[in-house]
Coordinates of C-alpha atoms in Angstrom, one line a residue:
M205 CA -5.6 -25.9 28.3
K206 CA -3.0 -22.8 27.4
N207 CA -2.4 -20.2 29.5
K208 CA -3.2 -16.8 28.6
V209 CA 0.4 -16.2 27.8
E210 CA 0.8 -18.9 24.9
R211 CA -3.0 -17.8 23.4
K212 CA -2.0 -14.3 23.6
K213 CA 1.5 -15.4 21.5
E214 CA -0.3 -17.6 18.7
Q215 CA -2.5 -14.5 18.2
S216 CA -0.2 -12.5 17.5
K217 CA 1.4 -14.4 15.1
K218 CA -1.3 -14.8 13.3
A219 CA -1.5 -11.0 12.7
V220 CA 1.2 -10.3 11.6
N221 CA 1.6 -9.2 7.7
K222 CA -2.0 -8.9 6.8
V223 CA -2.7 -7.3 4.4
V224 CA -5.8 -5.0 4.4
A225 CA -5.4 -3.2 0.8
V226 CA -3.5 -3.2 -2.1
N227 CA -3.6 -0.3 -4.7
K228 CA -3.8 -2.5 -7.6
K229 CA -3.9 0.4 -10.3
A230 CA -0.7 1.6 -9.0
A231 CA 1.3 -1.2 -10.8
F232 CA -0.5 -1.0 -13.6
D233 CA 0.3 2.8 -14.3
Y234 CA 3.8 3.0 -12.3
F235 CA 7.3 0.9 -12.8
F236 CA 8.2 0.6 -9.1
V237 CA 11.9 1.7 -8.9
E238 CA 12.0 0.9 -4.6
T239 CA 9.7 0.4 -2.2
F240 CA 10.0 1.5 1.5
E241 CA 7.9 0.1 4.7
A242 CA 6.5 3.7 6.6
G243 CA 4.5 3.6 9.9
L244 CA 1.2 5.2 9.6
V245 CA -0.3 8.0 12.1
L246 CA -3.4 7.3 13.1
E247 CA -6.2 7.7 15.3
G248 CA -7.7 5.4 17.7
S249 CA -11.2 4.8 15.2
E250 CA -9.1 4.9 12.5
V251 CA -7.4 1.8 13.4
K252 CA -10.6 0.2 13.7
S253 CA -11.9 1.1 10.6
V254 CA -8.3 -0.3 9.1
K255 CA -8.6 -3.6 10.8
K256 CA -12.4 -4.2 9.5
G257 CA -11.0 -3.3 5.8
D258 CA -12.7 0.0 5.2
V259 CA -9.8 1.5 3.4
N260 CA -9.2 2.5 -0.5
L261 CA -5.7 2.9 -1.7
R262 CA -7.0 4.0 -5.0
D263 CA -6.1 7.6 -6.4
S264 CA -4.0 8.0 -3.1
F265 CA -0.1 9.5 -3.4
C266 CA 2.6 10.9 -0.5
H267 CA 3.3 14.7 -0.9
A268 CA 6.1 16.1 1.1
E269 CA 5.0 19.0 3.4
N270 CA 7.8 20.7 5.8
G271 CA 10.0 18.0 6.0
N272 CA 7.3 15.0 6.5
L273 CA 5.7 12.8 4.0
E274 CA 2.5 12.7 4.0
L275 CA -0.7 10.0 2.6
K276 CA -2.8 12.3 0.7
N277 CA -6.4 11.1 -0.6
C278 CA -6.4 7.8 1.0
R279 CA -10.0 7.1 2.2
I280 CA -10.4 5.2 5.8
A281 CA -14.2 4.9 6.4
P282 CA -15.4 6.3 10.0
Y283 CA -15.9 3.7 12.8
V284 CA -19.5 3.2 12.7
N285 CA -19.6 3.3 16.9
V286 CA -17.2 6.2 17.4
G287 CA -20.2 8.7 17.9
A288 CA -19.8 12.8 17.1
F289 CA -15.7 12.9 16.4
A290 CA -15.8 11.1 14.0
P291 CA -12.2 12.1 12.1
D292 CA -12.4 13.3 8.1
P293 CA -12.2 10.1 5.9
T294 CA -10.1 11.6 3.8
R295 CA -7.4 14.0 5.1
S296 CA -4.0 13.9 5.3
R297 CA -2.0 11.4 7.7
R298 CA 1.6 11.2 8.3
L299 CA 4.0 8.9 7.2
L300 CA 6.9 7.4 10.0
L301 CA 10.3 7.3 7.8
H302 CA 13.8 8.1 8.7
K303 CA 14.8 11.6 7.9
E304 CA 17.5 10.2 5.7
Q305 CA 14.9 8.2 3.7
I306 CA 12.9 11.3 3.5
E307 CA 15.2 13.5 2.1
R308 CA 16.1 10.7 -0.6
L309 CA 12.7 9.9 -1.9
C310 CA 12.1 13.9 -2.0
A311 CA 14.7 14.5 -3.9
K312 CA 13.8 11.7 -6.6
A313 CA 10.4 12.6 -6.6
R314 CA 11.6 16.5 -8.2
E315 CA 13.1 14.7 -11.2
K316 CA 11.0 14.6 -13.7
G317 CA 8.9 11.4 -14.7
Y318 CA 9.0 10.3 -10.9
T319 CA 6.3 10.2 -8.0
I320 CA 5.7 8.5 -4.7
V321 CA 2.8 6.4 -4.3
P322 CA 1.8 3.8 -1.7
V323 CA 1.0 0.2 -2.8
K324 CA -0.6 -1.5 0.1
I325 CA -1.9 -0.7 3.7
Y326 CA -0.9 -4.4 6.3
F327 CA -0.7 -4.9 9.5
S328 CA 3.2 -5.7 11.1
G329 CA 2.2 -7.4 14.3
R330 CA -0.4 -4.5 15.8
L331 CA 1.4 -1.5 14.0
V332 CA -0.4 -0.5 10.9
K333 CA 2.1 -0.1 7.9
V334 CA 2.1 0.9 4.4
E335 CA 4.5 0.3 1.7
I336 CA 5.7 3.1 -0.4
A337 CA 7.2 2.9 -3.6
L338 CA 9.4 5.7 -5.6
A339 CA 7.9 5.1 -8.8
K340 CA 8.1 6.2 -12.5
G341 CA 4.7 6.3 -14.7
K342 CA 4.3 4.3 -18.1
K343 CA 3.5 5.3 -21.0
N344 CA 0.2 4.4 -23.1
Y345 CA 2.2 1.9 -25.1
E346 CA 3.4 0.4 -22.3
K347 CA 0.6 -0.5 -20.7
K348 CA -0.9 -2.1 -23.4
Q349 CA 2.5 -4.0 -24.4
V350 CA 2.1 -5.4 -20.3
I351 CA -1.3 -6.2 -21.0
K352 CA -0.4 -8.0 -24.3
D353 CA 2.6 -9.9 -22.5
R354 CA 0.3 -11.2 -19.6
D355 CA -2.4 -12.3 -22.2
E356 CA 0.3 -14.1 -24.4
K357 CA 1.7 -15.9 -21.2
R358 CA -1.8 -16.9 -19.9
F359 CA -2.8 -18.2 -23.1
A360 CA 0.7 -20.5 -23.4
E361 CA 0.0 -21.6 -19.8
R362 CA -3.5 -22.8 -20.4
E363 CA -1.9 -24.6 -24.0
L364 CA 0.7 -26.4 -21.5
T365 CA -2.3 -27.7 -19.3
N366 CA -4.6 -28.8 -22.0
Y367 CA -1.2 -30.5 -23.9
R368 CA -1.2 -32.9 -20.8

């Protein structure tokens, strides 16, 4: 029989780096130059919704305002049992990064063709983290080339498995 301390340690090990939401469209639309891990400021009911997996990163982006980096257009569905004071599902949420990182990201994002996009939301222990990336936009012909390369690789692997 395990005591309470051992059970809590096992539970905390299970929760490490549990991915909640991934922005697949960002990987298709952008080349990721550099990635960062940022904390996310949430209200209590939002954390419960994130644990449930009610998060949508599609069309979300990061924007710098007053020396802070904010996650915009990320939809976290309101928790069912929150009552009358549910926060707005698409409100801006502050990202927690070091000041030097924010300044460096903002300076790069001001250059033509670069932007800051959220890649995924996950739990690191009991904290909600966001992986953000400094990204450079792909042109249409580059997107088509990526699809073509992926299909060729898939076809070659299929041929290898049929050959054996």
